[in-house]
Coordinates of C-alpha atoms and ligand atoms in Angstrom, one line a residue:
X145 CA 104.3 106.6 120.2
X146 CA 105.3 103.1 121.5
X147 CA 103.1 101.8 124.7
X148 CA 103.3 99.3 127.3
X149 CA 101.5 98.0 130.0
X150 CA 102.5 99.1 133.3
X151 CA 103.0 95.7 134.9
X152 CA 99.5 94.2 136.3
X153 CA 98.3 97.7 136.7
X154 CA 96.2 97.6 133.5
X155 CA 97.5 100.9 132.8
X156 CA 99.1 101.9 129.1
X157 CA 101.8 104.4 128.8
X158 CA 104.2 106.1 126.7
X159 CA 107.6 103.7 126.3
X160 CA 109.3 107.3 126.9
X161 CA 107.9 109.4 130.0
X162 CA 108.4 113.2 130.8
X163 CA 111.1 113.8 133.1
X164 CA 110.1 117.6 134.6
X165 CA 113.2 118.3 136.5
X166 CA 114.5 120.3 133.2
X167 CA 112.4 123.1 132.8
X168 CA 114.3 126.1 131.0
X169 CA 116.1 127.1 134.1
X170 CA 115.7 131.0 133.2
X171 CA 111.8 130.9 132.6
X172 CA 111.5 129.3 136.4
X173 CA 114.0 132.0 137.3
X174 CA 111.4 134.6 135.7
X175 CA 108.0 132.7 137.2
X176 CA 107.3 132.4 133.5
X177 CA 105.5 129.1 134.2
X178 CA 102.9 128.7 131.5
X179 CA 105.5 128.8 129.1
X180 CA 107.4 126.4 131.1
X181 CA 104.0 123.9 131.1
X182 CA 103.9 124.5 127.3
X183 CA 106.3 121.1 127.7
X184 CA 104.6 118.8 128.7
X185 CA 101.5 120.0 127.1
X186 CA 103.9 119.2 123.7
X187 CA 104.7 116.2 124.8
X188 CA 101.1 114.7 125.9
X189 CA 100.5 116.1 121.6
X190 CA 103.3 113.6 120.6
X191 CA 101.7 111.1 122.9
X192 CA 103.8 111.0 126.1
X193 CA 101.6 110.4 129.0
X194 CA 103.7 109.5 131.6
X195 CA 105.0 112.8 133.6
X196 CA 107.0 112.3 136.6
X197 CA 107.9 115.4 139.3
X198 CA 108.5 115.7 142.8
X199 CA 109.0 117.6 145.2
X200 CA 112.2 120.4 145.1
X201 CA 112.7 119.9 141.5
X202 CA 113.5 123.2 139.8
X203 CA 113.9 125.0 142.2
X204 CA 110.4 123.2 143.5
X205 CA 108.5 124.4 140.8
X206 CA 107.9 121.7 139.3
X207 CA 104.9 120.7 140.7
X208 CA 103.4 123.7 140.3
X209 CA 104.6 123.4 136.5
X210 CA 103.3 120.1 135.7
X211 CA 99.9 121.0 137.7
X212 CA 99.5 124.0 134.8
X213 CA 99.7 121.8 132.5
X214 CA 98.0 119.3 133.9
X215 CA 94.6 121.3 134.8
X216 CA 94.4 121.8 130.9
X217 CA 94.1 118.5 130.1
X218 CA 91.7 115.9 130.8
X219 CA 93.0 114.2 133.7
X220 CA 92.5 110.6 132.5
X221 CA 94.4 111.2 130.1
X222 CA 97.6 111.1 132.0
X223 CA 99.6 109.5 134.6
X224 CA 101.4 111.4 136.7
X225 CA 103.8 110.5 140.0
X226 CA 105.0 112.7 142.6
X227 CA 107.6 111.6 145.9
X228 CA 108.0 111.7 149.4
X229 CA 110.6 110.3 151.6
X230 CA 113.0 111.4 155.0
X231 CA 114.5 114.3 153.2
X232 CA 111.3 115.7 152.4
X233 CA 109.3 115.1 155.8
X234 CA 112.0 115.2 158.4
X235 CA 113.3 112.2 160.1
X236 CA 110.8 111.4 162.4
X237 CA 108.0 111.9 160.4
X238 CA 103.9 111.6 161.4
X239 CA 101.4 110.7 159.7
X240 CA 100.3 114.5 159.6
X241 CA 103.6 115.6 158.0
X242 CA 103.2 112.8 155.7
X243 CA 99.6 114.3 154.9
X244 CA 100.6 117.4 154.8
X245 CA 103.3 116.5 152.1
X246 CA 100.9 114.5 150.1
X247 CA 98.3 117.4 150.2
X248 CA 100.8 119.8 148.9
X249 CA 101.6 117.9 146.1
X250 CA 98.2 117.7 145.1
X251 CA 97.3 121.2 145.7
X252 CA 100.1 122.1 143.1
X253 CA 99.3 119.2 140.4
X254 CA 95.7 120.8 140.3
X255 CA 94.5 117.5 141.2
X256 CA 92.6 114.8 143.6
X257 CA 94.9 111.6 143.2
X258 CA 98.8 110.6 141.9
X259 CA 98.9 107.9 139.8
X260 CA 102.1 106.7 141.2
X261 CA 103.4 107.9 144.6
X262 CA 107.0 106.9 145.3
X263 CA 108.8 106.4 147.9
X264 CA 111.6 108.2 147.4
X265 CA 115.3 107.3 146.8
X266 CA 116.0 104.2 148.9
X267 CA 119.8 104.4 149.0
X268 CA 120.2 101.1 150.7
X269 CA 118.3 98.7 152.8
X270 CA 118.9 100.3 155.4
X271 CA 117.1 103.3 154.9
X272 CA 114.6 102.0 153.1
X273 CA 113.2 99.4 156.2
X274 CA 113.2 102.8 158.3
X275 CA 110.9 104.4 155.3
X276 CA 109.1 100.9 155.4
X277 CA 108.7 101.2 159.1
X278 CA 107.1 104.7 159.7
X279 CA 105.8 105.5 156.4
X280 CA 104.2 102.3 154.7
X281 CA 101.4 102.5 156.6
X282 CA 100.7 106.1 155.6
X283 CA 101.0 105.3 151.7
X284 CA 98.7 102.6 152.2
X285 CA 96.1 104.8 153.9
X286 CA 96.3 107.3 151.4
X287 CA 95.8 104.7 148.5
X288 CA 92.8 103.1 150.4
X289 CA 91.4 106.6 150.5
X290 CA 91.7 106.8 145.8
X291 CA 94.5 109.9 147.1
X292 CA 96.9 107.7 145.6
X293 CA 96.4 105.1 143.0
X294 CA 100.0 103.0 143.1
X295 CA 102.7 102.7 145.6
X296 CA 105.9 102.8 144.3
X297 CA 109.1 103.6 144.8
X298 CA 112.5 104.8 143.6
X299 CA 116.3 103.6 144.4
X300 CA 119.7 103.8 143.5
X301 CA 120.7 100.5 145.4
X302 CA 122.2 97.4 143.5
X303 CA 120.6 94.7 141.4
X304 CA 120.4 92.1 144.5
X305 CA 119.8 95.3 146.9
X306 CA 116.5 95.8 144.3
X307 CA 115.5 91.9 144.4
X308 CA 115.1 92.4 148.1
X309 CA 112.1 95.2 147.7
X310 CA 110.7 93.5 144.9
X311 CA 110.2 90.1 146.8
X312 CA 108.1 92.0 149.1
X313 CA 105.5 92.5 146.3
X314 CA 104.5 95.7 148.4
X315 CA 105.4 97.7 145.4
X316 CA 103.4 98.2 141.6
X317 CA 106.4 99.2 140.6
X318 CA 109.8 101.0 140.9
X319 CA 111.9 103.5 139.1
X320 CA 115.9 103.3 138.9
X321 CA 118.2 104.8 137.1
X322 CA 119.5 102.4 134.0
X323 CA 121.5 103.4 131.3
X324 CA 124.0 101.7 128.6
X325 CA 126.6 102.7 131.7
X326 CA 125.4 100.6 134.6
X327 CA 123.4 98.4 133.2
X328 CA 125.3 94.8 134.2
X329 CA 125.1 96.5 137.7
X330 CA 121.3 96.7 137.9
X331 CA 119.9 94.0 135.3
X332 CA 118.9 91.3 137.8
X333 CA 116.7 94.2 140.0
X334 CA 114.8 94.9 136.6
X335 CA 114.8 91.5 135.6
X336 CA 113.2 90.4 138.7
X337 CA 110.8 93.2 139.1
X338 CA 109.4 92.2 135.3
X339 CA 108.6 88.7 136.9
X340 CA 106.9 89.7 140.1
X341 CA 104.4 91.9 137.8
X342 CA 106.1 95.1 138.2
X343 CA 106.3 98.5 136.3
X344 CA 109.9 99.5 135.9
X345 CA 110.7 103.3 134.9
X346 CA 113.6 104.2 133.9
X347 CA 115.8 107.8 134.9
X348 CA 119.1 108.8 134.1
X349 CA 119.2 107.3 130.5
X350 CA 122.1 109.2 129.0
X351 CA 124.3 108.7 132.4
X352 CA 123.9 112.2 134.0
X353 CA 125.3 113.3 130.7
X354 CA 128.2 110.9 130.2
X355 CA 127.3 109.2 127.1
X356 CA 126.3 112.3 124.9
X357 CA 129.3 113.9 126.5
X358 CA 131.2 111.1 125.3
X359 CA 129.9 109.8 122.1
X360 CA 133.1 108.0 120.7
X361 CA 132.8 105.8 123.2
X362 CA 128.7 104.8 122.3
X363 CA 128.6 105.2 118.7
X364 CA 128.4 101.2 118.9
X365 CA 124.8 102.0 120.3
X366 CA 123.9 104.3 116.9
X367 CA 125.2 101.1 114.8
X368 CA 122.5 100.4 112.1
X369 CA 119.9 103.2 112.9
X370 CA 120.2 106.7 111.7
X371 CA 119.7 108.4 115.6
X372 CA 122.3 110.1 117.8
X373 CA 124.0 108.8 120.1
X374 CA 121.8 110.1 122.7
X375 CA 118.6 109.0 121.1
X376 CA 120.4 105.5 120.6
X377 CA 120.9 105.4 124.5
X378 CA 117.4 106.2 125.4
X379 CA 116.6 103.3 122.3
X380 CA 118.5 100.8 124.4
X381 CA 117.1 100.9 127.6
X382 CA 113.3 101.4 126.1
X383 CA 114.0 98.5 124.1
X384 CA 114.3 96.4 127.3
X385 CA 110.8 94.3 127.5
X386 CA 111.5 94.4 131.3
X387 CA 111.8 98.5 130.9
X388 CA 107.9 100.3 131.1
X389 CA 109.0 103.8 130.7
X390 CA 112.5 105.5 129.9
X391 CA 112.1 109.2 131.0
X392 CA 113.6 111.7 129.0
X393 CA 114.3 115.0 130.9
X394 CA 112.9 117.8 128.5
X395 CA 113.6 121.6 128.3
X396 CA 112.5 122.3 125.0
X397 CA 110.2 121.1 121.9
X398 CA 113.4 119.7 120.3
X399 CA 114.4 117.7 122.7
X400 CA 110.8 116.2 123.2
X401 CA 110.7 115.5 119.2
X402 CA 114.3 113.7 119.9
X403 CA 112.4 111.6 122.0
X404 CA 109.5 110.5 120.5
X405 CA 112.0 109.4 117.7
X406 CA 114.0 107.2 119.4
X407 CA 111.5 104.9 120.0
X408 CA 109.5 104.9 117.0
X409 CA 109.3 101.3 115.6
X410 CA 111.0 100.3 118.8
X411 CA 111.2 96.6 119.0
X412 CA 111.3 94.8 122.6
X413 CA 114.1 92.4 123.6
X414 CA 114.9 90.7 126.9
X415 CA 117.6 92.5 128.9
X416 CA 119.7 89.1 128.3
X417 CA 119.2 89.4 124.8
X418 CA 120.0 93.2 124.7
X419 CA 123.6 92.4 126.9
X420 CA 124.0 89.5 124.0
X421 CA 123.5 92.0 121.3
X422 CA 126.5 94.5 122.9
X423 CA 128.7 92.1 124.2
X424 CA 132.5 93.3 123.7
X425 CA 130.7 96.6 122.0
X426 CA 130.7 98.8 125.0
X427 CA 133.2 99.6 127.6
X428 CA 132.0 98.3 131.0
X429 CA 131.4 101.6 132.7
X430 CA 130.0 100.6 136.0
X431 CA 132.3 102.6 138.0
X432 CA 131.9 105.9 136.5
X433 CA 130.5 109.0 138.2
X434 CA 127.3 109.8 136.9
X435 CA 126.9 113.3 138.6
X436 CA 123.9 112.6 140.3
X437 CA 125.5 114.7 143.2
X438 CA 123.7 113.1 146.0
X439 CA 127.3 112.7 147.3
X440 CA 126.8 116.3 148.8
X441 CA 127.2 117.3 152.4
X442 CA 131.1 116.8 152.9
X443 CA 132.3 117.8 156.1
X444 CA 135.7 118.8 154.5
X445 CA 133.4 120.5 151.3
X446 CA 135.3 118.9 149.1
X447 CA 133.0 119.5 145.9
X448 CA 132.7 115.3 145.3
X449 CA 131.0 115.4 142.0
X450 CA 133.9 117.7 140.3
X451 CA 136.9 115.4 141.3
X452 CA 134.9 112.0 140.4
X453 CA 133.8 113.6 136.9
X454 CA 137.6 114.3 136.5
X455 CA 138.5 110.7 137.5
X456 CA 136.0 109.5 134.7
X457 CA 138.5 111.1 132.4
X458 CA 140.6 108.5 133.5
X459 CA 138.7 105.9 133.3
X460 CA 137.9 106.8 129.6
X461 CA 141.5 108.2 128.3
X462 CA 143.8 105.8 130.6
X463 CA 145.7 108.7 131.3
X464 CA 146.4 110.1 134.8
X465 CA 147.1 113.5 133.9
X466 CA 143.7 113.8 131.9
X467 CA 142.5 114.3 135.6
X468 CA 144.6 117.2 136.3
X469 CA 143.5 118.7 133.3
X470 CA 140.1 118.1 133.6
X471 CA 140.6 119.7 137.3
X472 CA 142.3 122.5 135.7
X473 CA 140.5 123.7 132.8
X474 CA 136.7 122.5 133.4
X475 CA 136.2 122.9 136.5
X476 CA 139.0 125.0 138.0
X477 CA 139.5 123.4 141.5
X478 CA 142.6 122.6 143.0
X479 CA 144.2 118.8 143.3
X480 CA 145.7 119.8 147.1
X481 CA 141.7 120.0 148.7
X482 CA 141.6 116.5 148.2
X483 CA 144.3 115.9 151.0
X484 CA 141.9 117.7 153.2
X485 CA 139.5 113.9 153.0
X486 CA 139.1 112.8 156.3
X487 CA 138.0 109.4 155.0
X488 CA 134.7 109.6 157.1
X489 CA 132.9 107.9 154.0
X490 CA 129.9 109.8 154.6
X491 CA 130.1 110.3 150.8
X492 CA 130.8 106.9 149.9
X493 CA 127.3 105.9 152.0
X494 CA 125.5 108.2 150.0
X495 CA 127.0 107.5 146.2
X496 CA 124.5 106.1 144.1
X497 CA 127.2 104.6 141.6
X498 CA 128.9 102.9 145.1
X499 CA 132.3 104.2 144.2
X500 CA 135.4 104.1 146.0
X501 CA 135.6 107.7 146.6
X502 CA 137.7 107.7 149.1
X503 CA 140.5 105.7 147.2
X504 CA 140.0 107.6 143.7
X505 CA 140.6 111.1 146.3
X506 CA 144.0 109.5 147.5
X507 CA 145.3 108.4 143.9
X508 CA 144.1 111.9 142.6
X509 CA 146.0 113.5 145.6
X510 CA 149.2 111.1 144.7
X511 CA 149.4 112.7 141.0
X512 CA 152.5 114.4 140.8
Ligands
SF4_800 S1 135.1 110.5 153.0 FE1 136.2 112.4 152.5 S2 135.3 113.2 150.7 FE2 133.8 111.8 151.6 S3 132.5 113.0 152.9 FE3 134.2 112.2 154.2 S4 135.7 113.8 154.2 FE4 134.3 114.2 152.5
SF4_801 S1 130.4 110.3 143.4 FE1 128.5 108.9 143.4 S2 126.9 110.1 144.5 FE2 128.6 111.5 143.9 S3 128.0 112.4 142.0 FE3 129.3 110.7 141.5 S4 127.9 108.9 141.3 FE4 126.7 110.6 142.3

């Protein structure tokens, strides 16, 4: 395994971390959970010793996972991060619900501290000087106290959005989501995060599934390496020297080995050098849906994620009517709901990708 220091933390870890939000769906189902923790017991084996949960992950069992697997290890030997934000603690939180969160979290990791404790998916700046306001103080209290060891947090905003937190230097570090997608969209956030000292971790390195899903269009990544394509994409973005840790969601023993081989002999290279390296290789595919659904919550329930994964199609194919198939045959839904948008952009406020949504509903609804 490949390490790197976690920004001026002094702390080593794994160039790939564990992402625990893919736990074999059907063994949580069952409460078979020691099997379940036999994952990232694997992975710590192969040298991975980075595990990130959270709260309401599988089904919120992955806490409770990780913590199995973690009480049979020796605790040093591991960093591990749990979250908290509004969604978790209500919107006018105290510092008792904020204790209470904290508490839970360490009740089910088996443990008495979090290595890094984020707060959670700042959507925009917005929402994140609220989280600043009421629950800063809390995180630092709880750090004071050895309950926590680094303050961090996670976003999907922009790259200039990112620069904004990082120039507070309240943070050790943050984690985004970065892939051979969207990375032009969020390179200056990382690259000015690596400056200020920071650790940068890394989710949603395959693009919510996009780029395996669509391999014809990345094979450019594979060039002159004999990995996948979706090893290749973890490979690019752990290659970053700005990048600490890609995470690599994990269900089985396979896809940890995967892994652990796409970054072996990894070589670092500035994100500049990196966008060098693939210029006029790649597609520039900021503006795809990623199917992060955190669109959800439509007034009109018009399922979001299902008609922007169809307009993808577009985006890859050129082709208008690849959206109507696409609408037809994988997911079954109907191109009239659409019409039903009430163009409250409540979606659009939420989309971590910052698409037009409402636009790409109105050309989907003009099809004929
Ligand atoms: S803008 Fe349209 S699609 Fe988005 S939440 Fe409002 S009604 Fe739903
Ligand atoms: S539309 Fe935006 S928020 Fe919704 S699933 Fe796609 S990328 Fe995520």
């Amino acid at each position: 395994m490949y390490y790197k220091e976690y920004g001026n933390t002094g702390m080593k870890v794994s160039a790939i971390g564990l992402g625990t939000m893919r736990y074999d769906e059907q063994d949580v189902k069952a409460g078979r959970f020691e099997k379940c923790a036999e994952i990232p017991l694997y992975a710590l084996e192969n040298g991975i010793n980075y595990w990130d949960t959270a709260p309401f992950y599988c089904d919120d069992k992955s806490e409770i996972i990780t913590g199995i697997a973690l009480s049979q290890v020796k605790r040093s030997d591991v960093y591990v991060t749990s979250k908290t934000n509004f969604s978790t603690l209500g919107d006018h939180p105290s510092r008792d619900d904020f204790r209470r969160r904290l508490e839970t979290s360490l009740d089910r990791l088996k443990t008495d501290y979090i290595d890094f404790y984020h707060m959670w998916c700042m959507l925009n700046l917005e929402s994140w000087e609220r989280h600043m306001e009421v629950l800063y103080s809390f995180f630092e209290e709880a750090e004071r106290e050895g309950l926590i060891r680094n303050i961090v947090f996670s976003s999907h905003m922009q790259g200039d959005d990112i620069e904004t937190v990082v120039e507070t230097g309240k943070f050790k570090g943050m984690l985004i989501g970065y892939n051979a997608l969207n990375h032009r969209f969020r390179q200056s956030g990382i690259e000015k995060a690596y400056e200020n000292g920071m650790g940068v971790v890394v989710m949603n390195p395959l693009g919510g599934g996009m780029i395996p899903n669509h391999p014809e269009a990345f094979t450019y990544l594979t060039e002159g390496t004999d990995l996948t394509v979706p090893q290749a994409a973890l490979r690019f973005v752990a290659s970053h020297k700005e990048i600490t840790v890609t995470l690599a969601g994990c269900t089985t023993k396979e896809h940890i080995d995967d892994a652990v081989k796409a970054v072996e002999n990894l070589e670092e290279y500035s994100a500049q050098e990196i966008v060098k390296q693939f210029e006029g290789k790649g597609a520039s595919l900021n503006n795809l849906c990623t199917g992060c659904g955190y669109c959800k919550g439509c007034p009109k329930e018009i399922e979001i994620p299902k008609y922007m994964d169809a307009y993808n199609q577009y985006i890859f194919t050129g082709k208008k009517k690849s959206i109507l198939d696409r609408l037809d045959n994988h997911w079954d839904i109907s191109k009239e709901k659409v019409l039903e948008c009430i163009a409250c952009r409540k979606c659009e406020e939420q989309c971590t990708q910052h698409l037009p949504i409402v636009e790409r509903l109105k050309e989907i609804g003009e099809i004929s």
